[in-house]
PDB file of C-alpha atoms in Angstrom:
ATOM      1  CA  UNK A 757     -24.881-149.644-128.998  1.00 56.00           C
ATOM      2  CA  UNK A 758     -28.139-151.556-128.483  1.00 57.00           C
ATOM      3  CA  UNK A 759     -26.532-153.909-125.952  1.00 61.00           C
ATOM      4  CA  UNK A 760     -24.961-150.968-124.113  1.00 60.00           C
ATOM      5  CA  UNK A 761     -28.353-149.237-123.894  1.00 60.00           C
ATOM      6  CA  UNK A 762     -30.030-152.395-122.619  1.00 58.00           C
ATOM      7  CA  UNK A 763     -27.336-152.902-119.981  1.00 61.00           C
ATOM      8  CA  UNK A 764     -27.312-149.346-118.625  1.00 62.00           C
ATOM      9  CA  UNK A 765     -30.876-148.268-119.463  1.00 67.00           C
ATOM     10  CA  UNK A 766     -32.253-148.807-115.947  1.00 70.00           C
ATOM     11  CA  UNK A 767     -29.857-146.354-114.308  1.00 75.00           C
ATOM     12  CA  UNK A 768     -30.224-143.841-117.152  1.00 78.00           C
ATOM     13  CA  UNK A 769     -34.027-143.998-117.152  1.00 78.00           C
ATOM     14  CA  UNK A 770     -34.348-143.549-113.403  1.00 80.00           C
ATOM     15  CA  UNK A 771     -31.768-140.755-113.222  1.00 84.00           C
ATOM     16  CA  UNK A 772     -33.258-138.794-116.138  1.00 82.00           C
ATOM     17  CA  UNK A 773     -36.775-139.262-114.751  1.00 83.00           C
ATOM     18  CA  UNK A 774     -35.756-137.681-111.435  1.00 86.00           C
ATOM     19  CA  UNK A 775     -34.124-134.806-113.334  1.00 87.00           C
ATOM     20  CA  UNK A 776     -37.297-134.380-115.407  1.00 86.00           C
ATOM     21  CA  UNK A 777     -39.550-134.200-112.350  1.00 87.00           C
ATOM     22  CA  UNK A 778     -37.297-131.631-110.621  1.00 90.00           C
ATOM     23  CA  UNK A 779     -36.991-129.581-113.812  1.00 88.00           C
ATOM     24  CA  UNK A 780     -40.748-129.728-114.361  1.00 88.00           C
ATOM     25  CA  UNK A 781     -41.435-128.368-110.867  1.00 91.00           C
ATOM     26  CA  UNK A 782     -38.922-125.585-111.500  1.00 92.00           C
ATOM     27  CA  UNK A 783     -40.545-124.864-114.881  1.00 91.00           C
ATOM     28  CA  UNK A 784     -44.019-124.555-113.380  1.00 92.00           C
ATOM     29  CA  UNK A 785     -42.585-122.169-110.770  1.00 93.00           C
ATOM     30  CA  UNK A 786     -41.012-119.996-113.498  1.00 92.00           C
ATOM     31  CA  UNK A 787     -44.283-119.876-115.440  1.00 91.00           C
ATOM     32  CA  UNK A 788     -46.257-118.933-112.320  1.00 91.00           C
ATOM     33  CA  UNK A 789     -43.807-116.203-111.302  1.00 91.00           C
ATOM     34  CA  UNK A 790     -42.955-114.627-114.676  1.00 88.00           C
ATOM     35  CA  UNK A 791     -45.981-115.339-116.800  1.00 85.00           C
ATOM     36  CA  UNK A 792     -45.890-115.231-120.607  1.00 84.00           C
ATOM     37  CA  UNK A 793     -45.090-112.219-122.742  1.00 82.00           C
ATOM     38  CA  UNK A 794     -48.238-112.319-124.874  1.00 79.00           C
ATOM     39  CA  UNK A 795     -47.756-111.099-128.431  1.00 75.00           C
ATOM     40  CA  UNK A 796     -49.902-108.669-130.388  1.00 72.00           C
ATOM     41  CA  UNK A 797     -51.871-111.594-131.784  1.00 72.00           C
ATOM     42  CA  UNK A 798     -53.438-111.958-128.338  1.00 74.00           C
ATOM     43  CA  UNK A 799     -53.217-108.482-126.786  1.00 72.00           C
ATOM     44  CA  UNK A 800     -53.977-106.361-129.836  1.00 70.00           C
ATOM     45  CA  UNK A 801     -51.717-103.759-131.445  1.00 76.00           C
ATOM     46  CA  UNK A 802     -50.540-102.162-134.672  1.00 80.00           C
ATOM     47  CA  UNK A 803     -48.749-103.832-137.583  1.00 80.00           C
ATOM     48  CA  UNK A 804     -47.220-101.530-140.235  1.00 82.00           C
ATOM     49  CA  UNK A 805     -45.274-102.419-143.355  1.00 85.00           C
ATOM     50  CA  UNK A 806     -42.738 -99.879-144.653  1.00 85.00           C
ATOM     51  CA  UNK A 807     -40.275 -99.588-147.502  1.00 86.00           C
ATOM     52  CA  UNK A 808     -37.097 -97.628-146.679  1.00 86.00           C
ATOM     53  CA  UNK A 809     -33.487 -97.288-147.791  1.00 82.00           C
ATOM     54  CA  UNK A 810     -31.884-100.727-148.228  1.00 82.00           C
ATOM     55  CA  UNK A 811     -28.833 -99.663-146.212  1.00 83.00           C
ATOM     56  CA  UNK A 812     -30.833 -98.989-143.032  1.00 83.00           C
ATOM     57  CA  UNK A 813     -30.499-101.765-140.430  1.00 84.00           C
ATOM     58  CA  UNK A 814     -32.797-102.738-137.541  1.00 83.00           C
ATOM     59  CA  UNK A 815     -30.160-101.484-135.086  1.00 85.00           C
ATOM     60  CA  UNK A 816     -30.627 -98.000-136.540  1.00 85.00           C
ATOM     61  CA  UNK A 817     -34.418 -98.233-136.494  1.00 86.00           C
ATOM     62  CA  UNK A 818     -34.955 -99.552-132.968  1.00 85.00           C
ATOM     63  CA  UNK A 819     -33.731 -96.506-130.972  1.00 86.00           C
ATOM     64  CA  UNK A 820     -35.707 -94.058-133.112  1.00 85.00           C
ATOM     65  CA  UNK A 821     -38.931 -96.087-133.032  1.00 85.00           C
ATOM     66  CA  UNK A 822     -38.714 -96.978-129.326  1.00 83.00           C
ATOM     67  CA  UNK A 823     -38.190 -93.345-128.384  1.00 83.00           C
ATOM     68  CA  UNK A 824     -41.002 -92.051-130.595  1.00 82.00           C
ATOM     69  CA  UNK A 825     -43.609 -94.588-129.440  1.00 80.00           C
ATOM     70  CA  UNK A 826     -42.367 -94.956-125.830  1.00 78.00           C
ATOM     71  CA  UNK A 827     -42.341 -98.757-126.105  1.00 79.00           C
ATOM     72  CA  UNK A 828     -40.434-101.588-127.705  1.00 81.00           C
ATOM     73  CA  UNK A 829     -41.161-101.804-131.424  1.00 81.00           C
ATOM     74  CA  UNK A 830     -40.516-105.140-133.095  1.00 80.00           C
ATOM     75  CA  UNK A 831     -38.808-104.889-136.495  1.00 81.00           C
ATOM     76  CA  UNK A 832     -39.178-107.930-138.774  1.00 78.00           C
ATOM     77  CA  UNK A 833     -37.609-108.313-142.208  1.00 75.00           C
ATOM     78  CA  UNK A 834     -40.144-108.753-145.015  1.00 71.00           C
ATOM     79  CA  UNK A 835     -39.755-110.435-148.382  1.00 66.00           C
ATOM     80  CA  UNK A 836     -37.647-107.724-150.075  1.00 76.00           C
ATOM     81  CA  UNK A 837     -34.510-105.723-149.116  1.00 79.00           C
ATOM     82  CA  UNK A 838     -35.486-102.490-147.390  1.00 81.00           C
ATOM     83  CA  UNK A 839     -38.969-103.764-146.615  1.00 84.00           C
ATOM     84  CA  UNK A 840     -39.824-104.135-142.939  1.00 84.00           C
ATOM     85  CA  UNK A 841     -42.798-105.093-140.775  1.00 82.00           C
ATOM     86  CA  UNK A 842     -43.155-103.056-137.583  1.00 83.00           C
ATOM     87  CA  UNK A 843     -45.212-104.355-134.663  1.00 81.00           C
ATOM     88  CA  UNK A 844     -46.065-102.373-131.549  1.00 79.00           C
ATOM     89  CA  UNK A 845     -48.822-101.942-128.986  1.00 74.00           C
ATOM     90  CA  UNK A 846     -52.100-100.224-129.733  1.00 61.00           C
ATOM     91  CA  UNK A 847     -52.208 -96.501-130.455  1.00 60.00           C
ATOM     92  CA  UNK A 848     -53.233 -94.061-127.698  1.00 57.00           C
ATOM     93  CA  UNK A 849     -56.864 -93.054-127.379  1.00 56.00           C
ATOM     94  CA  UNK A 850     -55.920 -89.545-128.452  1.00 55.00           C
ATOM     95  CA  UNK A 851     -54.682 -89.729-132.077  1.00 51.00           C
ATOM     96  CA  UNK A 852     -52.707 -86.499-131.634  1.00 55.00           C
ATOM     97  CA  UNK A 853     -50.367 -88.267-129.234  1.00 60.00           C
ATOM     98  CA  UNK A 854     -49.520 -90.875-131.863  1.00 70.00           C
ATOM     99  CA  UNK A 855     -46.528 -89.783-134.009  1.00 77.00           C
ATOM    100  CA  UNK A 856     -46.636 -90.260-137.759  1.00 79.00           C
ATOM    101  CA  UNK A 857     -44.510 -93.262-138.769  1.00 80.00           C
ATOM    102  CA  UNK A 858     -43.121 -91.606-141.893  1.00 81.00           C
ATOM    103  CA  UNK A 859     -41.941 -88.584-139.933  1.00 82.00           C
ATOM    104  CA  UNK A 860     -40.369 -90.801-137.287  1.00 83.00           C
ATOM    105  CA  UNK A 861     -38.254 -92.675-139.861  1.00 84.00           C
ATOM    106  CA  UNK A 862     -37.334 -89.666-142.023  1.00 83.00           C
ATOM    107  CA  UNK A 863     -34.187 -88.764-139.977  1.00 83.00           C
ATOM    108  CA  UNK A 864     -32.578 -92.143-140.778  1.00 84.00           C
ATOM    109  CA  UNK A 865     -33.900 -92.624-144.313  1.00 79.00           C
ATOM    110  CA  UNK A 866     -34.907 -90.179-147.040  1.00 79.00           C
ATOM    111  CA  UNK A 867     -36.897 -92.927-148.759  1.00 81.00           C
ATOM    112  CA  UNK A 868     -39.813 -93.828-146.467  1.00 83.00           C
ATOM    113  CA  UNK A 869     -42.996 -95.334-147.834  1.00 84.00           C
ATOM    114  CA  UNK A 870     -45.665 -96.666-145.449  1.00 83.00           C
ATOM    115  CA  UNK A 871     -47.230 -99.473-147.494  1.00 81.00           C
ATOM    116  CA  UNK A 872     -50.021-100.479-145.119  1.00 81.00           C
ATOM    117  CA  UNK A 873     -51.069-100.351-141.486  1.00 78.00           C
ATOM    118  CA  UNK A 874     -53.492-102.664-139.716  1.00 75.00           C
ATOM    119  CA  UNK A 875     -54.775-102.595-136.149  1.00 73.00           C
ATOM    120  CA  UNK A 876     -55.571-105.728-134.153  1.00 69.00           C
ATOM    121  CA  UNK A 877     -58.053-104.696-131.495  1.00 64.00           C
ATOM    122  CA  UNK A 878     -58.165-106.212-127.990  1.00 61.00           C
ATOM    123  CA  UNK A 879     -61.437-108.003-128.818  1.00 62.00           C
ATOM    124  CA  UNK A 880     -59.863-109.694-131.846  1.00 59.00           C
ATOM    125  CA  UNK A 881     -56.836-110.627-129.737  1.00 59.00           C
ATOM    126  CA  UNK A 882     -59.075-112.141-127.048  1.00 66.00           C
ATOM    127  CA  UNK A 883     -60.945-114.121-129.700  1.00 71.00           C
ATOM    128  CA  UNK A 884     -57.683-115.473-131.116  1.00 67.00           C
ATOM    129  CA  UNK A 885     -56.568-116.453-127.614  1.00 68.00           C
ATOM    130  CA  UNK A 886     -59.863-118.276-127.003  1.00 76.00           C
ATOM    131  CA  UNK A 887     -59.672-120.082-130.338  1.00 76.00           C
ATOM    132  CA  UNK A 888     -56.052-121.068-129.733  1.00 70.00           C
ATOM    133  CA  UNK A 889     -56.884-122.369-126.262  1.00 73.00           C
ATOM    134  CA  UNK A 890     -59.852-124.289-127.664  1.00 80.00           C
ATOM    135  CA  UNK A 891     -57.648-125.864-130.352  1.00 77.00           C
ATOM    136  CA  UNK A 892     -55.148-126.925-127.681  1.00 74.00           C
ATOM    137  CA  UNK A 893     -57.923-128.346-125.466  1.00 79.00           C
ATOM    138  CA  UNK A 894     -59.482-130.333-128.326  1.00 82.00           C
ATOM    139  CA  UNK A 895     -56.057-131.729-129.253  1.00 76.00           C
ATOM    140  CA  UNK A 896     -55.414-132.858-125.681  1.00 76.00           C
ATOM    141  CA  UNK A 897     -58.880-134.462-125.397  1.00 80.00           C
ATOM    142  CA  UNK A 898     -58.375-136.339-128.669  1.00 81.00           C
ATOM    143  CA  UNK A 899     -54.992-137.563-127.452  1.00 77.00           C
ATOM    144  CA  UNK A 900     -56.521-138.687-124.141  1.00 77.00           C
ATOM    145  CA  UNK A 901     -59.231-140.587-125.987  1.00 80.00           C
ATOM    146  CA  UNK A 902     -56.710-142.265-128.269  1.00 78.00           C
ATOM    147  CA  UNK A 903     -54.362-143.271-125.452  1.00 76.00           C
ATOM    148  CA  UNK A 904     -57.187-144.662-123.301  1.00 75.00           C
ATOM    149  CA  UNK A 905     -58.333-146.792-126.230  1.00 78.00           C
ATOM    150  CA  UNK A 906     -54.881-147.919-127.353  1.00 77.00           C
ATOM    151  CA  UNK A 907     -53.090-148.738-124.083  1.00 79.00           C
ATOM    152  CA  UNK A 908     -53.680-149.931-120.553  1.00 79.00           C
ATOM    153  CA  UNK A 909     -53.951-146.901-118.251  1.00 82.00           C
ATOM    154  CA  UNK A 910     -50.529-147.368-116.641  1.00 83.00           C
ATOM    155  CA  UNK A 911     -48.785-147.408-119.997  1.00 81.00           C
ATOM    156  CA  UNK A 912     -50.957-144.555-121.303  1.00 83.00           C
ATOM    157  CA  UNK A 913     -50.068-142.430-118.268  1.00 84.00           C
ATOM    158  CA  UNK A 914     -46.392-142.495-119.249  1.00 83.00           C
ATOM    159  CA  UNK A 915     -47.140-141.112-122.719  1.00 82.00           C
ATOM    160  CA  UNK A 916     -49.528-138.515-121.276  1.00 84.00           C
ATOM    161  CA  UNK A 917     -47.028-137.289-118.680  1.00 85.00           C
ATOM    162  CA  UNK A 918     -44.363-137.079-121.383  1.00 84.00           C
ATOM    163  CA  UNK A 919     -46.656-134.777-123.408  1.00 84.00           C
ATOM    164  CA  UNK A 920     -47.261-132.501-120.422  1.00 85.00           C
ATOM    165  CA  UNK A 921     -43.531-132.540-119.682  1.00 86.00           C
ATOM    166  CA  UNK A 922     -42.640-131.271-123.173  1.00 87.00           C
ATOM    167  CA  UNK A 923     -45.258-128.506-123.286  1.00 88.00           C
ATOM    168  CA  UNK A 924     -44.358-127.228-119.804  1.00 90.00           C
ATOM    169  CA  UNK A 925     -40.667-127.022-120.752  1.00 91.00           C
ATOM    170  CA  UNK A 926     -41.450-124.918-123.829  1.00 91.00           C
ATOM    171  CA  UNK A 927     -43.736-122.591-121.866  1.00 91.00           C
ATOM    172  CA  UNK A 928     -41.114-122.262-119.128  1.00 93.00           C
ATOM    173  CA  UNK A 929     -38.480-121.188-121.640  1.00 93.00           C
ATOM    174  CA  UNK A 930     -40.731-118.450-123.027  1.00 91.00           C
ATOM    175  CA  UNK A 931     -41.693-117.349-119.515  1.00 90.00           C
ATOM    176  CA  UNK A 932     -38.041-117.216-118.427  1.00 91.00           C
ATOM    177  CA  UNK A 933     -36.726-115.452-121.552  1.00 87.00           C
ATOM    178  CA  UNK A 934     -39.848-113.282-121.955  1.00 83.00           C
ATOM    179  CA  UNK A 935     -39.781-113.886-125.705  1.00 85.00           C
ATOM    180  CA  UNK A 936     -43.040-112.997-127.395  1.00 81.00           C
ATOM    181  CA  UNK A 937     -45.644-115.751-127.217  1.00 85.00           C
ATOM    182  CA  UNK A 938     -47.702-115.456-130.407  1.00 81.00           C
ATOM    183  CA  UNK A 939     -49.766-117.633-132.731  1.00 81.00           C
ATOM    184  CA  UNK A 940     -46.702-119.179-134.374  1.00 85.00           C
ATOM    185  CA  UNK A 941     -45.471-120.393-130.967  1.00 88.00           C
ATOM    186  CA  UNK A 942     -48.922-121.801-130.228  1.00 85.00           C
ATOM    187  CA  UNK A 943     -48.784-123.620-133.566  1.00 85.00           C
ATOM    188  CA  UNK A 944     -45.390-125.017-132.554  1.00 89.00           C
ATOM    189  CA  UNK A 945     -46.850-126.345-129.286  1.00 88.00           C
ATOM    190  CA  UNK A 946     -49.587-128.160-131.219  1.00 84.00           C
ATOM    191  CA  UNK A 947     -46.914-129.637-133.493  1.00 86.00           C
ATOM    192  CA  UNK A 948     -44.862-130.680-130.444  1.00 87.00           C
ATOM    193  CA  UNK A 949     -47.869-132.541-129.047  1.00 83.00           C
ATOM    194  CA  UNK A 950     -48.087-134.571-132.243  1.00 82.00           C
ATOM    195  CA  UNK A 951     -44.344-135.236-132.428  1.00 82.00           C
ATOM    196  CA  UNK A 952     -43.990-136.221-128.792  1.00 82.00           C
ATOM    197  CA  UNK A 953     -47.070-138.438-128.969  1.00 81.00           C
ATOM    198  CA  UNK A 954     -45.657-140.279-131.984  1.00 82.00           C
ATOM    199  CA  UNK A 955     -42.334-140.842-130.217  1.00 80.00           C
ATOM    200  CA  UNK A 956     -44.003-142.085-127.031  1.00 82.00           C
ATOM    201  CA  UNK A 957     -46.354-144.415-128.916  1.00 83.00           C
ATOM    202  CA  UNK A 958     -43.456-146.090-130.743  1.00 83.00           C
ATOM    203  CA  UNK A 959     -41.821-147.057-127.442  1.00 83.00           C
ATOM    204  CA  UNK A 960     -45.133-147.875-125.714  1.00 83.00           C
ATOM    205  CA  UNK A 961     -46.093-150.169-128.590  1.00 84.00           C
ATOM    206  CA  UNK A 962     -42.807-151.996-128.245  1.00 85.00           C
ATOM    207  CA  UNK A 963     -43.313-152.367-124.484  1.00 83.00           C
ATOM    208  CA  UNK A 964     -46.800-153.768-125.067  1.00 84.00           C
ATOM    209  CA  UNK A 965     -45.475-156.272-127.617  1.00 85.00           C
ATOM    210  CA  UNK A 966     -42.853-157.491-125.163  1.00 83.00           C
ATOM    211  CA  UNK A 967     -45.403-157.748-122.339  1.00 81.00           C
ATOM    212  CA  UNK A 968     -47.545-159.999-124.517  1.00 81.00           C
ATOM    213  CA  UNK A 969     -44.622-162.024-125.913  1.00 81.00           C
ATOM    214  CA  UNK A 970     -42.935-162.545-122.514  1.00 81.00           C
ATOM    215  CA  UNK A 971     -45.695-162.915-119.890  1.00 77.00           C
ATOM    216  CA  UNK A 972     -43.163-164.033-117.253  1.00 80.00           C
ATOM    217  CA  UNK A 973     -40.594-161.358-118.042  1.00 76.00           C
ATOM    218  CA  UNK A 974     -39.321-158.742-115.612  1.00 81.00           C
ATOM    219  CA  UNK A 975     -40.932-155.344-116.325  1.00 80.00           C
ATOM    220  CA  UNK A 976     -37.676-153.438-115.773  1.00 82.00           C
ATOM    221  CA  UNK A 977     -35.807-155.580-118.273  1.00 82.00           C
ATOM    222  CA  UNK A 978     -38.696-155.456-120.731  1.00 81.00           C
ATOM    223  CA  UNK A 979     -38.630-151.662-120.607  1.00 81.00           C
ATOM    224  CA  UNK A 980     -34.881-151.700-121.175  1.00 81.00           C
ATOM    225  CA  UNK A 981     -35.314-154.021-124.159  1.00 81.00           C
ATOM    226  CA  UNK A 982     -37.979-151.713-125.597  1.00 80.00           C
ATOM    227  CA  UNK A 983     -35.715-148.675-125.247  1.00 80.00           C
ATOM    228  CA  UNK A 984     -32.801-150.557-126.820  1.00 79.00           C
ATOM    229  CA  UNK A 985     -34.924-151.763-129.736  1.00 81.00           C
ATOM    230  CA  UNK A 986     -36.247-148.284-130.573  1.00 79.00           C
ATOM    231  CA  UNK A 987     -33.220-146.176-129.631  1.00 79.00           C
ATOM    232  CA  UNK A 988     -31.613-145.976-133.074  1.00 80.00           C
ATOM    233  CA  UNK A 989     -34.948-145.166-134.710  1.00 81.00           C
ATOM    234  CA  UNK A 990     -35.609-142.430-132.133  1.00 80.00           C
ATOM    235  CA  UNK A 991     -32.169-140.864-132.575  1.00 83.00           C
ATOM    236  CA  UNK A 992     -32.362-140.865-136.379  1.00 86.00           C
ATOM    237  CA  UNK A 993     -35.857-139.361-136.398  1.00 85.00           C
ATOM    238  CA  UNK A 994     -34.989-136.698-133.831  1.00 85.00           C
ATOM    239  CA  UNK A 995     -31.680-135.878-135.504  1.00 87.00           C
ATOM    240  CA  UNK A 996     -33.162-135.321-138.962  1.00 89.00           C
ATOM    241  CA  UNK A 997     -36.031-133.311-137.479  1.00 87.00           C
ATOM    242  CA  UNK A 998     -33.620-131.091-135.542  1.00 89.00           C
ATOM    243  CA  UNK A 999     -31.562-130.447-138.678  1.00 91.00           C
ATOM    244  CA  UNK A1000     -34.696-129.246-140.459  1.00 89.00           C
ATOM    245  CA  UNK A1001     -35.647-127.026-137.526  1.00 89.00           C
ATOM    246  CA  UNK A1002     -32.160-125.502-137.332  1.00 90.00           C
ATOM    247  CA  UNK A1003     -32.305-124.696-141.055  1.00 88.00           C
ATOM    248  CA  UNK A1004     -35.688-123.059-140.509  1.00 86.00           C
ATOM    249  CA  UNK A1005     -34.295-121.181-137.506  1.00 85.00           C
ATOM    250  CA  UNK A1006     -31.360-119.804-139.508  1.00 85.00           C
ATOM    251  CA  UNK A1007     -33.133-119.119-142.790  1.00 82.00           C
ATOM    252  CA  UNK A1008     -36.626-118.247-141.571  1.00 75.00           C
ATOM    253  CA  UNK A1009     -35.776-114.871-140.056  1.00 72.00           C
ATOM    254  CA  UNK A1010     -37.493-113.127-137.150  1.00 71.00           C
ATOM    255  CA  UNK A1011     -40.979-114.138-138.238  1.00 73.00           C
ATOM    256  CA  UNK A1012     -40.279-117.858-137.617  1.00 82.00           C
ATOM    257  CA  UNK A1013     -37.728-117.556-134.815  1.00 85.00           C
ATOM    258  CA  UNK A1014     -40.227-118.204-132.018  1.00 86.00           C
ATOM    259  CA  UNK A1015     -41.701-121.185-133.885  1.00 90.00           C
ATOM    260  CA  UNK A1016     -38.248-122.653-134.542  1.00 91.00           C
ATOM    261  CA  UNK A1017     -37.039-122.226-130.954  1.00 92.00           C
ATOM    262  CA  UNK A1018     -40.208-123.792-129.550  1.00 91.00           C
ATOM    263  CA  UNK A1019     -39.930-126.743-131.941  1.00 91.00           C
ATOM    264  CA  UNK A1020     -36.228-127.210-131.165  1.00 93.00           C
ATOM    265  CA  UNK A1021     -36.884-127.386-127.423  1.00 92.00           C
ATOM    266  CA  UNK A1022     -39.951-129.570-127.954  1.00 90.00           C
ATOM    267  CA  UNK A1023     -38.114-132.154-130.066  1.00 90.00           C
ATOM    268  CA  UNK A1024     -35.235-132.365-127.574  1.00 89.00           C
ATOM    269  CA  UNK A1025     -37.507-132.750-124.555  1.00 89.00           C
ATOM    270  CA  UNK A1026     -39.834-135.058-126.500  1.00 85.00           C
ATOM    271  CA  UNK A1027     -36.977-137.443-127.236  1.00 84.00           C
ATOM    272  CA  UNK A1028     -35.790-137.252-123.630  1.00 84.00           C
ATOM    273  CA  UNK A1029     -39.224-137.749-122.039  1.00 84.00           C
ATOM    274  CA  UNK A1030     -40.396-140.628-124.243  1.00 82.00           C
ATOM    275  CA  UNK A1031     -37.324-142.645-123.242  1.00 82.00           C
ATOM    276  CA  UNK A1032     -37.155-141.699-119.560  1.00 82.00           C
ATOM    277  CA  UNK A1033     -40.528-140.605-118.167  1.00 81.00           C
ATOM    278  CA  UNK A1034     -42.595-142.538-120.714  1.00 80.00           C
ATOM    279  CA  UNK A1035     -41.076-145.840-119.598  1.00 82.00           C
ATOM    280  CA  UNK A1036     -40.323-145.220-115.913  1.00 83.00           C
ATOM    281  CA  UNK A1037     -43.749-143.950-114.828  1.00 83.00           C
ATOM    282  CA  UNK A1038     -45.710-147.069-115.935  1.00 82.00           C
ATOM    283  CA  UNK A1039     -43.107-149.180-114.148  1.00 82.00           C
ATOM    284  CA  UNK A1040     -43.517-147.076-110.990  1.00 84.00           C
ATOM    285  CA  UNK A1041     -47.327-147.444-111.221  1.00 80.00           C
ATOM    286  CA  UNK A1042     -47.002-151.222-111.239  1.00 80.00           C
ATOM    287  CA  UNK A1043     -47.311-152.200-114.889  1.00 78.00           C
ATOM    288  CA  UNK A1044     -46.931-155.962-115.274  1.00 77.00           C
ATOM    289  CA  UNK A1045     -47.205-158.510-118.094  1.00 71.00           C
ATOM    290  CA  UNK A1046     -50.450-159.756-116.503  1.00 72.00           C
ATOM    291  CA  UNK A1047     -52.159-156.513-117.520  1.00 64.00           C
ATOM    292  CA  UNK A1048     -51.829-157.560-121.161  1.00 65.00           C
ATOM    293  CA  UNK A1049     -52.554-161.231-120.624  1.00 64.00           C
ATOM    294  CA  UNK A1050     -55.308-162.389-123.028  1.00 56.00           C
ATOM    295  CA  UNK A1051     -58.622-162.873-121.250  1.00 52.00           C
ATOM    296  CA  UNK A1052     -60.238-166.284-121.580  1.00 47.00           C
ATOM    297  CA  UNK A1053     -63.957-166.063-122.234  1.00 44.00           C
ATOM    298  CA  UNK A1054     -65.915-169.059-121.059  1.00 43.00           C
ATOM    299  CA  UNK A1055     -68.644-170.571-123.290  1.00 45.00           C
ATOM    300  CA  UNK A1056     -70.668-171.550-120.241  1.00 47.00           C
ATOM    301  CA  UNK A1057     -72.963-169.089-118.478  1.00 48.00           C
TER     302      UNK A1057
END
């Protein structure tokens, strides 16, 4: 397998890099046109927890709730059978226009108990959005600082572009599908940054080692050798990570569905980009073994 990868890596890397660039342009277009469907964590809204008949399903609840509140009400399973978390936009300014939740659910269940209700105001949502954006900005700055210290700028640019590539793909999916973008999805994006960075650094480290060990080597072949040497490790790591994410996707329920989907896409694109974009871009920018040639410091002034 390693020899096959080394032999055909050049064509595969170039072809997948072109696909990545085209897909990234399309993704940015989708984000600009559709925008993100911001969740209640950012926009503000009402979260209510209710206990009803165990035989009632979300399919029965959705039509009644949507009609009563004139909006889409999200129904999330809680920790116990018959216990549900309801999420919907903020209540009207006039409290009289806001129907009582217990009365709304009474036609489909005789056992209705509203356990608690909390309101996330727009100011709190804006603060959460600012804090989330600040966390993302600090993470990116720390990554930039690390890459600039660890690698020559051409090699660092490949890892940096791979990070941007993965995040844009995740955002494009949520913009296209209009799935709710909430704090759990933001947490997934931060996790994707760390995962993708680790994957890119493994390959970049191998490229740097080969540049130092073979100062007269051809950069294209050195990149192919680096991909071949790390391919099995990358596939095993990505495969085991994806299995964990799929289990979380299936078993985690609605509350973790957005997180799981974002992580699944991020791991796939992270594996793809670290092999293709992460190696092809430094080559395109003119990375050569001379850039890692040890500098001789003269003792004479």
